[in-house]
Every structure is written in structure tokens, then in C-alpha cells.
XYZ file of C-alpha atoms in Angstrom:
537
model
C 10.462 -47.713 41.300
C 7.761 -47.974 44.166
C 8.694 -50.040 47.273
C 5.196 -52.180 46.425
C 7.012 -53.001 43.293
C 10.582 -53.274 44.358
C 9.254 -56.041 46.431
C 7.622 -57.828 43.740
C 10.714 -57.431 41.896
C 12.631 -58.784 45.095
C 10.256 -61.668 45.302
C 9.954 -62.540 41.573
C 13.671 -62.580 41.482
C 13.881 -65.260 44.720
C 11.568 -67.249 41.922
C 14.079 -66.857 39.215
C 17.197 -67.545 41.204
C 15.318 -70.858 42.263
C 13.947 -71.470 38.928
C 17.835 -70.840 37.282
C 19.709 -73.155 40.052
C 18.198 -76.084 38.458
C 18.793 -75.439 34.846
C 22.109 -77.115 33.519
C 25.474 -75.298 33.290
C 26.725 -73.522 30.135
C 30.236 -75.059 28.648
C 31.108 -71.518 28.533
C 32.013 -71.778 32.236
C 35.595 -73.036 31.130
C 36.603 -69.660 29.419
C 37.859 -66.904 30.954
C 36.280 -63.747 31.824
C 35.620 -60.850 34.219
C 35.207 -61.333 38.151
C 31.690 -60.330 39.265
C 30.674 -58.729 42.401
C 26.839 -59.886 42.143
C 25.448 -62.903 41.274
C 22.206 -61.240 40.853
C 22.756 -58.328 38.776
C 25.881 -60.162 36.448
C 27.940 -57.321 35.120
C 24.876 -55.288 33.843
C 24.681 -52.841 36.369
C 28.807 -52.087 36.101
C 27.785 -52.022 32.059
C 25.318 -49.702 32.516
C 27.403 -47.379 35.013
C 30.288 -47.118 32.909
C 31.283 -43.598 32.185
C 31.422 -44.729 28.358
C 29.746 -47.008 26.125
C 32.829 -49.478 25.616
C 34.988 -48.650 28.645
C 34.315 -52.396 30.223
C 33.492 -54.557 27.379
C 36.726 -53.251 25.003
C 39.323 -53.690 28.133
C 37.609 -57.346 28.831
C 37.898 -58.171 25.295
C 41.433 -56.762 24.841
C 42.466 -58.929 28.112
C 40.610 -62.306 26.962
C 40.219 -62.489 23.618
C 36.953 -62.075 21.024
C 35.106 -64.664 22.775
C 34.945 -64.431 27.394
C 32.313 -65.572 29.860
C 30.474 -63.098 31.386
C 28.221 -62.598 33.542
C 24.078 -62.070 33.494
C 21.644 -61.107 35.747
C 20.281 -64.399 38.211
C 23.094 -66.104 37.820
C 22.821 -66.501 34.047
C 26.535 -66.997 31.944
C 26.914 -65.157 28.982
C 29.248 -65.662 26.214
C 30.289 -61.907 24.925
C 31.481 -62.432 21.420
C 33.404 -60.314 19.019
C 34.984 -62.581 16.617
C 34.107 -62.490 12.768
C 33.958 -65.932 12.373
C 31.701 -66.531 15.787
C 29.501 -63.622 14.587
C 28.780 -64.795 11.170
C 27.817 -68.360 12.221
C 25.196 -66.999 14.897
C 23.887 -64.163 12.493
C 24.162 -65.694 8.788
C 24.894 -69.617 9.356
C 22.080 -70.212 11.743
C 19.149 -68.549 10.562
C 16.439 -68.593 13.594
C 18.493 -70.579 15.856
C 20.026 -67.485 18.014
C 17.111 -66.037 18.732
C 16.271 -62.941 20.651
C 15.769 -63.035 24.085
C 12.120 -63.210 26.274
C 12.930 -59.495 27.536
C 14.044 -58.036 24.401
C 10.658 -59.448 22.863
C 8.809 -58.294 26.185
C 10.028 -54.973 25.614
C 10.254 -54.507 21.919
C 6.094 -55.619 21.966
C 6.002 -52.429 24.653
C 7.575 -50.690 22.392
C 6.090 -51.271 19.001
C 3.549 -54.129 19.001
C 3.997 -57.098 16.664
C 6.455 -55.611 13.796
C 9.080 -56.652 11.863
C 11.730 -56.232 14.993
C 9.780 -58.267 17.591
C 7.983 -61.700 15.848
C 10.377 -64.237 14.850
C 10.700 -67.215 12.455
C 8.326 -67.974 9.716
C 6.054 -64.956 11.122
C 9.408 -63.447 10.376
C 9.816 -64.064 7.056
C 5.849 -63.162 6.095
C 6.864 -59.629 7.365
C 10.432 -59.416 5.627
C 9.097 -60.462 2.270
C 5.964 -58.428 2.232
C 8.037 -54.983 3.035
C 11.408 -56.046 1.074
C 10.434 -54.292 -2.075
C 10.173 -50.991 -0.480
C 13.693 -50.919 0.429
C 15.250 -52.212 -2.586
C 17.527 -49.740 -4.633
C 15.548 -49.100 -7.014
C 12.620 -48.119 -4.741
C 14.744 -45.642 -2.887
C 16.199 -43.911 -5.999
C 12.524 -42.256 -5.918
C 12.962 -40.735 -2.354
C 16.193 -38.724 -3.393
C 14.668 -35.789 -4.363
C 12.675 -35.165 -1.244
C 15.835 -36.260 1.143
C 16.977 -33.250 -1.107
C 14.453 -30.826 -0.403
C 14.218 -31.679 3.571
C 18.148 -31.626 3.926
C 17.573 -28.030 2.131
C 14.554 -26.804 4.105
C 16.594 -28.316 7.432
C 19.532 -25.466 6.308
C 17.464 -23.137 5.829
C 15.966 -23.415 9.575
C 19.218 -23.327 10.751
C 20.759 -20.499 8.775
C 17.673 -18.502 10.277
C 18.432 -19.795 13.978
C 22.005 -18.518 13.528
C 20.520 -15.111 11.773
C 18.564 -15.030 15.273
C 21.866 -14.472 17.077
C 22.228 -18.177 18.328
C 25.527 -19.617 16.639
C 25.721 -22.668 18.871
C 22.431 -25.176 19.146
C 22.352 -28.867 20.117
C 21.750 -30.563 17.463
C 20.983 -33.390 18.066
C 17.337 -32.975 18.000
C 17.440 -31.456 15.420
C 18.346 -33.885 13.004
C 16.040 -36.020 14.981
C 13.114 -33.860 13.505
C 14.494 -33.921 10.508
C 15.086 -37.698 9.797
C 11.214 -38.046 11.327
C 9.831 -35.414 8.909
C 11.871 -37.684 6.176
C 10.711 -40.979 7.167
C 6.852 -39.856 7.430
C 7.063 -38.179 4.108
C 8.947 -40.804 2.292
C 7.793 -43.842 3.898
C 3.942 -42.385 4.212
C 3.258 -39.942 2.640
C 2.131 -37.870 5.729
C 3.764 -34.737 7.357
C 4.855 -35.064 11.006
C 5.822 -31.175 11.079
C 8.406 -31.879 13.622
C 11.088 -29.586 11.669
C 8.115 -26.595 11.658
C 7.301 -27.699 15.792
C 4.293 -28.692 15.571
C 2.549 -29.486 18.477
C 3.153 -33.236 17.444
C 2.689 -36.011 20.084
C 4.772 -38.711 18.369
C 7.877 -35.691 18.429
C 7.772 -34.878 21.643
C 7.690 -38.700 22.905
C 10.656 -38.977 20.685
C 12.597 -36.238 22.517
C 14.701 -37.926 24.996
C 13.108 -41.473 24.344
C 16.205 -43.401 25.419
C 17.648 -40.716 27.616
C 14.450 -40.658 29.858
C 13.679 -44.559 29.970
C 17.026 -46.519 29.775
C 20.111 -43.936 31.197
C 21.495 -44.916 34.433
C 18.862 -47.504 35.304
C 18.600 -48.519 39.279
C 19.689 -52.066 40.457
C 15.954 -52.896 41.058
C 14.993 -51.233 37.181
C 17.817 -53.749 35.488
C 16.450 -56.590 37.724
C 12.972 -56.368 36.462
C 13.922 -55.323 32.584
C 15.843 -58.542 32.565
C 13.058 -60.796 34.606
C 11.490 -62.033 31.457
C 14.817 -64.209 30.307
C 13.915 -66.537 33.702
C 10.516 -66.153 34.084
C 8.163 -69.381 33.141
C 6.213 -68.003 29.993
C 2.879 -68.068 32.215
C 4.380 -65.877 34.751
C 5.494 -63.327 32.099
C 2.057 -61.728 32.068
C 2.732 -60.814 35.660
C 5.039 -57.862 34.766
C 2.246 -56.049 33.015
C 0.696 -55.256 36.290
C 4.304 -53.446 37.574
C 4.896 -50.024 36.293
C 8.472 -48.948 35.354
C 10.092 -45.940 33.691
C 10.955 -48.116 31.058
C 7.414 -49.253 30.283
C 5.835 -45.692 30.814
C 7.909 -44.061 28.310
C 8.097 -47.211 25.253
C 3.930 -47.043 25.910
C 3.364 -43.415 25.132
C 5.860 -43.559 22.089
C 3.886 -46.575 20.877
C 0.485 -45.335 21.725
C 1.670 -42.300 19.640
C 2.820 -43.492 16.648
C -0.123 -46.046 16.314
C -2.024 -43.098 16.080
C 0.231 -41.159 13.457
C -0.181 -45.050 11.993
C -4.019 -44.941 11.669
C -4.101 -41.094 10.371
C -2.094 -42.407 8.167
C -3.774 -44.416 6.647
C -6.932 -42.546 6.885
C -5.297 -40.285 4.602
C -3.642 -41.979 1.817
C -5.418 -45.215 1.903
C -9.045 -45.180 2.764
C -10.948 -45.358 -0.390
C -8.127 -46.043 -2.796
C -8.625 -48.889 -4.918
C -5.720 -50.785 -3.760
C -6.302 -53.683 -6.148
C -5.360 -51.579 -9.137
C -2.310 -50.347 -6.887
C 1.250 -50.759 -8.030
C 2.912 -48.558 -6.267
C 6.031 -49.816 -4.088
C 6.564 -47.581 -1.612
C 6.133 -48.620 2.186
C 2.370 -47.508 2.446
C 1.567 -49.245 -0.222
C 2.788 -52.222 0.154
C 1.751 -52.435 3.761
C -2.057 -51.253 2.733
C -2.281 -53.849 0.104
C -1.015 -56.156 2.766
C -3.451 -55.398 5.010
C -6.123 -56.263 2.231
C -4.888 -60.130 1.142
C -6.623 -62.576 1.933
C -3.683 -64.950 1.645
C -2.465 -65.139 4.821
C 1.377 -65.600 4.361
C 0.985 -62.336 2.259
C -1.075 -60.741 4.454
C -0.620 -58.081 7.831
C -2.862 -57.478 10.195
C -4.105 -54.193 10.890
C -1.983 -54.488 14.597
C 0.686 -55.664 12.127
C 0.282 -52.818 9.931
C 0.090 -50.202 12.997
C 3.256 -52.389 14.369
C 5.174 -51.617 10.808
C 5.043 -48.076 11.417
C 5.900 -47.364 14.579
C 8.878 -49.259 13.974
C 9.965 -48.025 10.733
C 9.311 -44.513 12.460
C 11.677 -45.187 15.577
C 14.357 -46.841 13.482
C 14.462 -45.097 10.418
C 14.506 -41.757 12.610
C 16.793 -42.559 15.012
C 19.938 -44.620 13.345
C 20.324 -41.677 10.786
C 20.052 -38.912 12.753
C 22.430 -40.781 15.722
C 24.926 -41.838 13.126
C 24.979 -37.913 11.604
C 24.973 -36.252 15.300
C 28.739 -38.251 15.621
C 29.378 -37.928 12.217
C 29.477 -34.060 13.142
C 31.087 -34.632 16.697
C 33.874 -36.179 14.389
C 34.218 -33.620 12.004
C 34.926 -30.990 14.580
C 37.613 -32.855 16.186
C 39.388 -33.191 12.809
C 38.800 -30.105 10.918
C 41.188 -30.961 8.568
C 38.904 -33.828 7.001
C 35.744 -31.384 7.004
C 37.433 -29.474 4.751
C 38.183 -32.758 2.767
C 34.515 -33.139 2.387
C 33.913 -29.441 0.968
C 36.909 -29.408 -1.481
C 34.835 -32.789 -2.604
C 31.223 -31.326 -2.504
C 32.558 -28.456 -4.864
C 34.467 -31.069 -7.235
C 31.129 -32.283 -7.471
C 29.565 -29.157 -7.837
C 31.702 -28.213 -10.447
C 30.501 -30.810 -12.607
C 27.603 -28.423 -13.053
C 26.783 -25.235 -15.016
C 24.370 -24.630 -11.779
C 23.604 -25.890 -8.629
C 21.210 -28.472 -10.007
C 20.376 -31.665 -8.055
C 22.760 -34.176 -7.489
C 21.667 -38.130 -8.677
C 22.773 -41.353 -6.117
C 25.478 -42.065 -8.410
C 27.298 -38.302 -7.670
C 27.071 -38.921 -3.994
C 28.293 -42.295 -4.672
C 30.774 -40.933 -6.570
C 32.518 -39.299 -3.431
C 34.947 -41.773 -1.881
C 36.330 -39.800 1.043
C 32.868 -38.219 2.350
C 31.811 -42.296 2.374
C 34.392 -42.964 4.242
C 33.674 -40.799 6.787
C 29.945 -42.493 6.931
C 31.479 -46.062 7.071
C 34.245 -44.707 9.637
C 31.367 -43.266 11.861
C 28.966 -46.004 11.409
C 32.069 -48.434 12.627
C 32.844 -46.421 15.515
C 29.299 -45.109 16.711
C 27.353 -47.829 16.301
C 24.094 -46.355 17.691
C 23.207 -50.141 19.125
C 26.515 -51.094 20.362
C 25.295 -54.808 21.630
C 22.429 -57.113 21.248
C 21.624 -60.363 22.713
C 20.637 -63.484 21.788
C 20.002 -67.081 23.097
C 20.567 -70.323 21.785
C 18.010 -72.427 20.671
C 19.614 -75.589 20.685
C 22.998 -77.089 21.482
C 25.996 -75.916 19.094
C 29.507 -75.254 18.303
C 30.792 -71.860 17.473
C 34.133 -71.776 15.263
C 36.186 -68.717 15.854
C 38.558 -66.870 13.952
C 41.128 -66.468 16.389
C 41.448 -69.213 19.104
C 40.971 -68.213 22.770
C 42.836 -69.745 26.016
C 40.386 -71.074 28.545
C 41.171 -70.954 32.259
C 43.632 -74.137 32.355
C 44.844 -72.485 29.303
C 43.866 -74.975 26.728
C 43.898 -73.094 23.437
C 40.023 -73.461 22.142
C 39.389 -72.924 18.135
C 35.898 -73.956 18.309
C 33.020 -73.058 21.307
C 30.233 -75.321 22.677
C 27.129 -73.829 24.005
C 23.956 -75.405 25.309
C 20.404 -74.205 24.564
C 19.501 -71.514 26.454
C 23.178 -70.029 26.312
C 22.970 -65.907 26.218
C 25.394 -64.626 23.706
C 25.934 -60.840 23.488
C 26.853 -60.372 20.077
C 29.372 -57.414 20.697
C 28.817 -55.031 17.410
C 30.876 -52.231 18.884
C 33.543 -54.948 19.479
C 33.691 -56.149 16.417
C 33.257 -53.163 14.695
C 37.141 -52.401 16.550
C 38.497 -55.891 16.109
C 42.192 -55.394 15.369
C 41.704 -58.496 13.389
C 39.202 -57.080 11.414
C 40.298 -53.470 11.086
C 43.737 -53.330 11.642
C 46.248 -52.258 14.667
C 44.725 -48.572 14.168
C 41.255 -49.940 14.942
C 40.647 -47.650 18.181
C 41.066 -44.366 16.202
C 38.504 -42.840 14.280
C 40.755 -43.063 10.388
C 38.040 -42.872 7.017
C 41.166 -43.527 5.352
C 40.863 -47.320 6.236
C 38.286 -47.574 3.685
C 40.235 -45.796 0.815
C 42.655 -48.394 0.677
C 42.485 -52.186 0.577
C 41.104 -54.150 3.617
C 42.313 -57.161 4.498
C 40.650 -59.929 3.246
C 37.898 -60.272 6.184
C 34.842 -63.306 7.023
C 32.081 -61.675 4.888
C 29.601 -60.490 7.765
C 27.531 -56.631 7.684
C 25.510 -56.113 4.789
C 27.420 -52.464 4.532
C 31.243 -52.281 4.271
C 31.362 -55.233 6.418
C 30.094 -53.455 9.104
C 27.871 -54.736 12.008
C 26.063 -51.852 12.779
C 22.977 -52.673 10.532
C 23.615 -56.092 12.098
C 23.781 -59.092 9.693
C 21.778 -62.203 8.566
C 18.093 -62.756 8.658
C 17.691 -60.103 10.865
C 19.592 -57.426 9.249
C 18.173 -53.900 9.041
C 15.824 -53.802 6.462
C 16.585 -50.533 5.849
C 20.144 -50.132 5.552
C 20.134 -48.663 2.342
C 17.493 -46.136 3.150
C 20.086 -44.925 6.013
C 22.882 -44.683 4.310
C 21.591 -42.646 0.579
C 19.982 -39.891 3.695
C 23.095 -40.000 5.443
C 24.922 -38.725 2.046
C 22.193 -36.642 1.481
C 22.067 -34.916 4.440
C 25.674 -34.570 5.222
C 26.562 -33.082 1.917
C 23.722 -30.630 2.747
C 25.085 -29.658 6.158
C 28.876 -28.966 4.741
C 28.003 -27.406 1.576
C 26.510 -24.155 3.959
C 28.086 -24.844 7.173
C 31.603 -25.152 9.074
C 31.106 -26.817 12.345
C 33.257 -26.718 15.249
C 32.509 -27.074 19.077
C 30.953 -24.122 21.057
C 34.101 -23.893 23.512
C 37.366 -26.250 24.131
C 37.442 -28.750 25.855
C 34.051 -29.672 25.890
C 33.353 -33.159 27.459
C 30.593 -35.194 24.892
C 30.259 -38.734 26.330
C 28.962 -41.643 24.456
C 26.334 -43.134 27.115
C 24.559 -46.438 27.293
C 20.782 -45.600 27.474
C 19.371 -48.606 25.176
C 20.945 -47.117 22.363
C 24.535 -45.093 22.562
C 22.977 -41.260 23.115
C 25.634 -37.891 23.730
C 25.412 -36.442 26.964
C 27.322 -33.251 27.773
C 29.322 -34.527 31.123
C 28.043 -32.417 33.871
C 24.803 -32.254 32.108
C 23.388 -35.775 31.487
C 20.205 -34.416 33.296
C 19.623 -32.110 30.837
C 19.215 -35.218 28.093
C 20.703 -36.134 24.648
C 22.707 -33.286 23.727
C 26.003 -32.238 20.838
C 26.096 -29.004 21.220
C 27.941 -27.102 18.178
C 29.023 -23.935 16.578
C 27.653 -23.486 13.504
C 29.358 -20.493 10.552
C 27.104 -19.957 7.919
C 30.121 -20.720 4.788
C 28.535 -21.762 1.380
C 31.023 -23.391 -0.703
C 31.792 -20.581 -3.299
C 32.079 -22.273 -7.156
């Protein structure tokens, strides 16, 4: 950051830590939690420095229980929370009343503009029911067959990368360009070309998105990401004048895919009659939006432009994330890759020929969904978020927690204006939830009966598509490509890693990205070995 703005920062953060000091103190206070070496910075800038997504947050929760005080940056408490019970009354039982903090909104807006992941409330719920029918089951039946033909034309450019004499590639961005090509085509109705390389701007701002704007962030970066959560709402308008790596990086990727967003339209919408329009896929529903003249059924054109960036970040990034450790896995236990293949050619064999497989035979394959569920569980590509209470309330809990006198608390009260970091990764390895064996990676979990658990995730229980009125929208989307895909990949491939002992670490950049160890420099990366090995029938 440039000195000129490190002292702003400095300055504006002498505002805050006045502005704080006067606010009332959080009942949290009387739990236990982590020491902290800086008031200013909290425990973000150990967080961020950790050398794995996890390392801190699962020892503090393993040493005080699903629910500790922690610490924020200027002074703020935070309430880290991992129980099922705690989770589901912030996510499902409260509706708007957790909402998302000023700097998540301040960035998210940088980001994508005013979509479906940054307005709140009833603004909300105009967005969520306009684009629900795109994403219901039904609806995504109808993408299957070109998930099919991408996952094909995806091993097809790889087979001919490993006919080139390369057997090992990263990749990782390579499924990244393939889940964008998927999400433009399906979604839009447009070609990105990112699998062919096109010279594509929205791609290549992609590449490295996270890795270039959020890994290893200085103490004076974290200070002014986080300003906005003690900032007056007047003085918010302030940071726009400050540049940060952070800002540089969300602004070309939204600048980009607004653009994508308008030739987009262009091209699909522009002259259509759009009152005679039934269709229900996402451009059409957001296009006949656009054109209402009610306006809690209508978008905005910003809205619309908002939409798409959105859906193009998120609907890019979870699946190809979740399939770049779903691979990572694999190799470490060969043994269940072949598990997979002896399933793919049960399925196969169901068939005089190699005809296309319906949602119901991928369904149909209980352990390769376990693997999904097992990776989604234990790479959740968002591993936190935070939130902040909108009014005083009590938080039951699941299992009780022992405060620093060691009074035995079943029950939690928070003030308004309370941070909670609602710990998905956490959760996701809550012995409570998943069982003593809850720090190894086991798809086997799932082929059995759980225990009876506090119904939470919209998938398997899981948190990782989060839960409540501000679930991911398009869960389902994720996980039909995810089957799609992977069944793909080990029908014509064995992977393994490139060389032993390779060291793949899981870092926090935003998101959970791979580095290679004594590489992070060189950005996201999984390298693998890939063998060309059809499944013979």
C-alpha cells in the first residue's frame, strides 16, 4: 500500500478506535477464547498467516468448545461459532437479523455491483424470487446434456495436452475454464472460449482472482479491508478515494464481466419479444425482469449486469474449487478412485453403448456422491463468513460451553452489533455432527446412517452452500456439474501426483485456494499426473 495511504489508514483507524471505545460491551466477553497480541488487528492477521486454512480456528475450537470469544480488528469481540444448534438459529431461525457485515457489503458491491450476494432484506427477496425458477430441478435437468458435452470436449483437451508430451499440468485452471465456459453457455447462452484460450478479458481476470488480491494480506491491507465495520456510514465513501490490491483486482473482474453481461444480452435478448417468452433459464428470466414494470418483479439493468457477474464468479469458482480437491483427494487414496471407475462401468454396463447418462444414473451412484459430499465437507471453498447482529438475542447451543469462571452456559446473549463468524469449516468437522472420525477425509460416513443431526445445509447437511435465506441459490446447479464432470474425468483418466511428497496447502486468500508450498508466488496451483486409461466395458 502507498505510505500516503497507509497514513490515511493509520489515521482513519485512530477514528475507529475512538469511535469503538464508546460503543457498549458484547456479553460475549464472559466466554473463553484465544489471547491476542493486538488490539488493533484482533486475530485476523494470525488467521490470515496461518500456514493452513483451519490450523488456528480448529485448535481454538477443539480447546473451548463450538462457541469462544475472539478477537476483531479495533477492538471489536467476535463470537466464532460452530455449533449446529447456534448455526441454525442465526442462518434459518432469524431470517435478516444476522446480517452481513459493512465491509463484506463494501467489498462484495466492488466486486459485483448490486446482485443477489450483496443487497439484503426485502431487496433480497425481489432478487431471490425473480431468479429461483432457474435453479429449480426441473430447470437444470435441461443443462445436462451440455455439462455432458463440455466435461467431454474438457477430456479431449487434455488427452491432447498429454499426447503433447506433458503428463503432469495444474489443473486447477483448468477446470476453472471449464466451469466458466459451462456457466456462460448454460446460464447465457454465450461462449466465453476460455477452454479454446481465447483472448478473453473476464478469463484472464479470473486467473488468480483470490490468489492476487486476498493471499497474505499486510497488517495495513487487513486494517483498511475491515475499516468499513467501524466507520460512520458517511465516512464510508472515504475509502473509494484509497487504492488497494484488493479493490484493483475485484474492479477489473467486475468491470469485465459487466461487459460479458451487456454482450450478453446484446446477443440473445435485444429484439426478442420477451412478452411472448417462457423460457426459464437464467437469461430469460433476468431479461424479462429487466422489462416489468412492477417493481417488486422487476431488476434493474445495474441489477441485471450485477446478476451476472455474480452467477459467473460463483457458479465458476465453487465447482471447479470443490473438483480441484476432489482430485487432490483421489490421489491420496487411490484405492477409492478405483471405487469410482468399478462404479462408472457398473453404470456403463447398463448400456448396449456409451450413450448419455440421465441425472437419475449419476444419482444412482452412492459411493462417487460420497466422495462429493466428503469433499464439499472438508474443502469448503468459503471456510468462514461473518455476520452481525441486528438486534439483541439469545443463541441456544447444542452443546453447552464453560465460560471463564466456569459457569456451564446452554444458551448465548449477544447485543446488536455483535460479529459472529459463522465457522462453516468448523462445523463442517464438528465431532458432534460427524462423528469422532470427523478430521479425516472418510465418503464412507455418508453410506451409512448419520446420527440424527439439527437440520441445517440445504445439501447433506452440509454448510458449505451455507443455509437459510441466504443459501446458495445454486446449489443444485453445483452439485449435478460436479457428477458430471467427475465421472467424465475418471472414466478416461487415473490421476496421481507428479512426484511424492509433494506439499499442496489449503491457503486463506478470501476463498480456500491450493498453493504448492515453496511456490505460493507462482498462484493457485494442483499440479497432477494425468494416464490416459478409458474404462474398458
Amino acid at each position: 500500500m502507498h505510505p500516503t495511504s497507509l497514513f490515511i489508514v493509520s489515521l482513519l483507524a485512530i477514528i475507529t478506535a475512538i469511535c469503538t471505545s464508546k460503543r457498549k460491551r458484547s456479553g460475549v466477553k464472559q466466554l473463553r477464547g484465544p489471547t491476542v497480541d493486538s488490539w488493533l488487528l484482533g486475530h485476523d492477521y494470525a488467521v490470515q498467516y496461518q500456514d493452513q486454512v483451519g490450523d488456528l480456528e480448529y485448535a481454538w475450537f477443539r480447546e473451548y468448545g463450538a462457541a469462544f470469544r475472539g478477537a476483531a480488528p479495533y477492538g471489536q469481540s467476535v463470537l466464532f461459532l460452530g455449533d449446529a444448534k447456534g448455526l441454525q438459529h442465526v442462518l434459518h431461525g432469524s431470517g435478516y437479523r444476522y446480517p452481513k457485515t459493512p465491509d463484506s457489503d463494501y467489498n462484495t458491491n466492488i466486486l459485483f455491483g448490486k446482485g443477489i450476494a450483496t443487497v439484503a432484506g426485502s431487496v433480497h427477496q425481489r432478487h431471490r424470487k425473480v431468479m429461483n425458477p432457474a435453479f429449480s430441478a426441473a430447470q437444470l435437468r435441461t443443462f445436462l446434456s451440455l455439462f455432458q458435452r463440455s466435461a467431454k470436449k474438457f477430456s479431449g483437451k487434455l488427452i491432447a495436452i498429454v499426447d503433447g508430451g506433458e503428463s503432469s499440468i495444474n489443473i486447477a485452471p483448468w477446470l476453472g475454464k471449464l466451469t466458466l465456459d459451462i456457466i456462460g453457455t448454460s446460464a447465457f447462452g454465450y461462449e466465453y472460449g476460455a477452454l479454446d484460450d481465447e483472448n478473453n478479458k473476464l478469463a484472464n481476470t479470473l486467473n488468480n482472482l483470490f490468489h492476487d488480491s486476498e493471499l497474505l494480506l499486510s497488517r495495513a491491507a487487513i486494517l483498511f479491508a475491515t475499516l468499513p465495520r467501524v466507520l460512520p456510514k458517511s465516512l464510508i465513501q472515504i475509502l473509494d478515494l484509497i487504492p488497494s490490491r484488493r479493490k484493483k483486482h475485484f474492479s477489473n473482474f467486475k468491470v469485465a464481466a459487466q461487459n460479458a453481461g451487456r454482450e450478453v444480452l446484446k446477443e440473445n435478448v435485444e429484439g426478442n419479444d420477451l412478452d411472448s417468452s417462457t423460457g426459464k433459464d437464467v437469461l430469460s428470466i433476468l431479461a424479462r425482469a429487466n422489462a416489468q414494470e412492477e417493481e417488486k418483479k422487476r431488476l434493474s439493468d445495474d441489477e441485471v449486469l450485477a446478476q451476472i457477474a455474480t452467477l459467473t464468479l460463483a457458479g465458476h469458482e465453487t465447482t471447479a474449487s470443490t473438483l480441484t480437491w476432489t482430485l487432490f483427494e483421489l490421489c491420496n487414496h487411490p484405492a477409492q478412485q478405483d471405487r469410482i471407475r468399478a462404479e462408472i462401468a457398473q453404470v456403463r454396463s447398463r448400456y448396449q453403448t456409451k450413450g448419455e447418462l440421465t441425472s437419475a444414473d449419476y444419482d444412482s451412484m452412492p459411493f462417487m456422491n460420497a466422495v462429493i459430499k466428503e469433499t464439499l465437507r472438508f474443502h469448503p471453498i468459503v471456510p468462514s463468513l461473518l455476520r452481525s447482529a441486528a438486534c439483541d438475542d439469545v443463541i441456544p447451543l447444542t452443546d453447552p460451553v464453560i465460560t471463564s469462571a466456569g459457569v456451564k452456559l446452554t444458551e448465548i446473549s449477544v447485543e446488536k452489533g455483535q460479529l459472529v463468524d459463522i465457522s462453516i469449516g468448523y462445523y463442517n468437522r464438528n465431532p458432534t455432527v460427524w462423528g469422532s472420525d470427523a478430521d479425516v477425509w472418510n465418503p464412507d460416513r455418508f453410506l451409512g446412517e448419520l446420527d440424527k443431526q439439527t437440520p441445517l445445509g440445504v445439501f447433506a447437511n452440509l454448510l458449505t452452500f451455507s443455509a437459510g435465506v441466504r443459501s446458495c441459490i445454486g446449489w443444485r446447479f453445483a452439485v449435478m456439474e460436479l457428477q458430471v464432470i467427475l465421472f467424465e474425468l475418471l472414466e478416461s483418466f487415473k490421476f496421481s501426483f507428479p512426484k511424492a511428497g509433494i506439499d499442496i496447502k489449503r491457503k486463506p486468500a478470501g476463498i480456500m485456494i491450493p498453493v504448492v508450498g515453496d511456490e505460493m508466488s507462482k498462484g493457485t496451483q494442483m499440479p497432477l499426473r494425468l494416464i490416459p486409461s478409458p474404462i474398458q466395458y
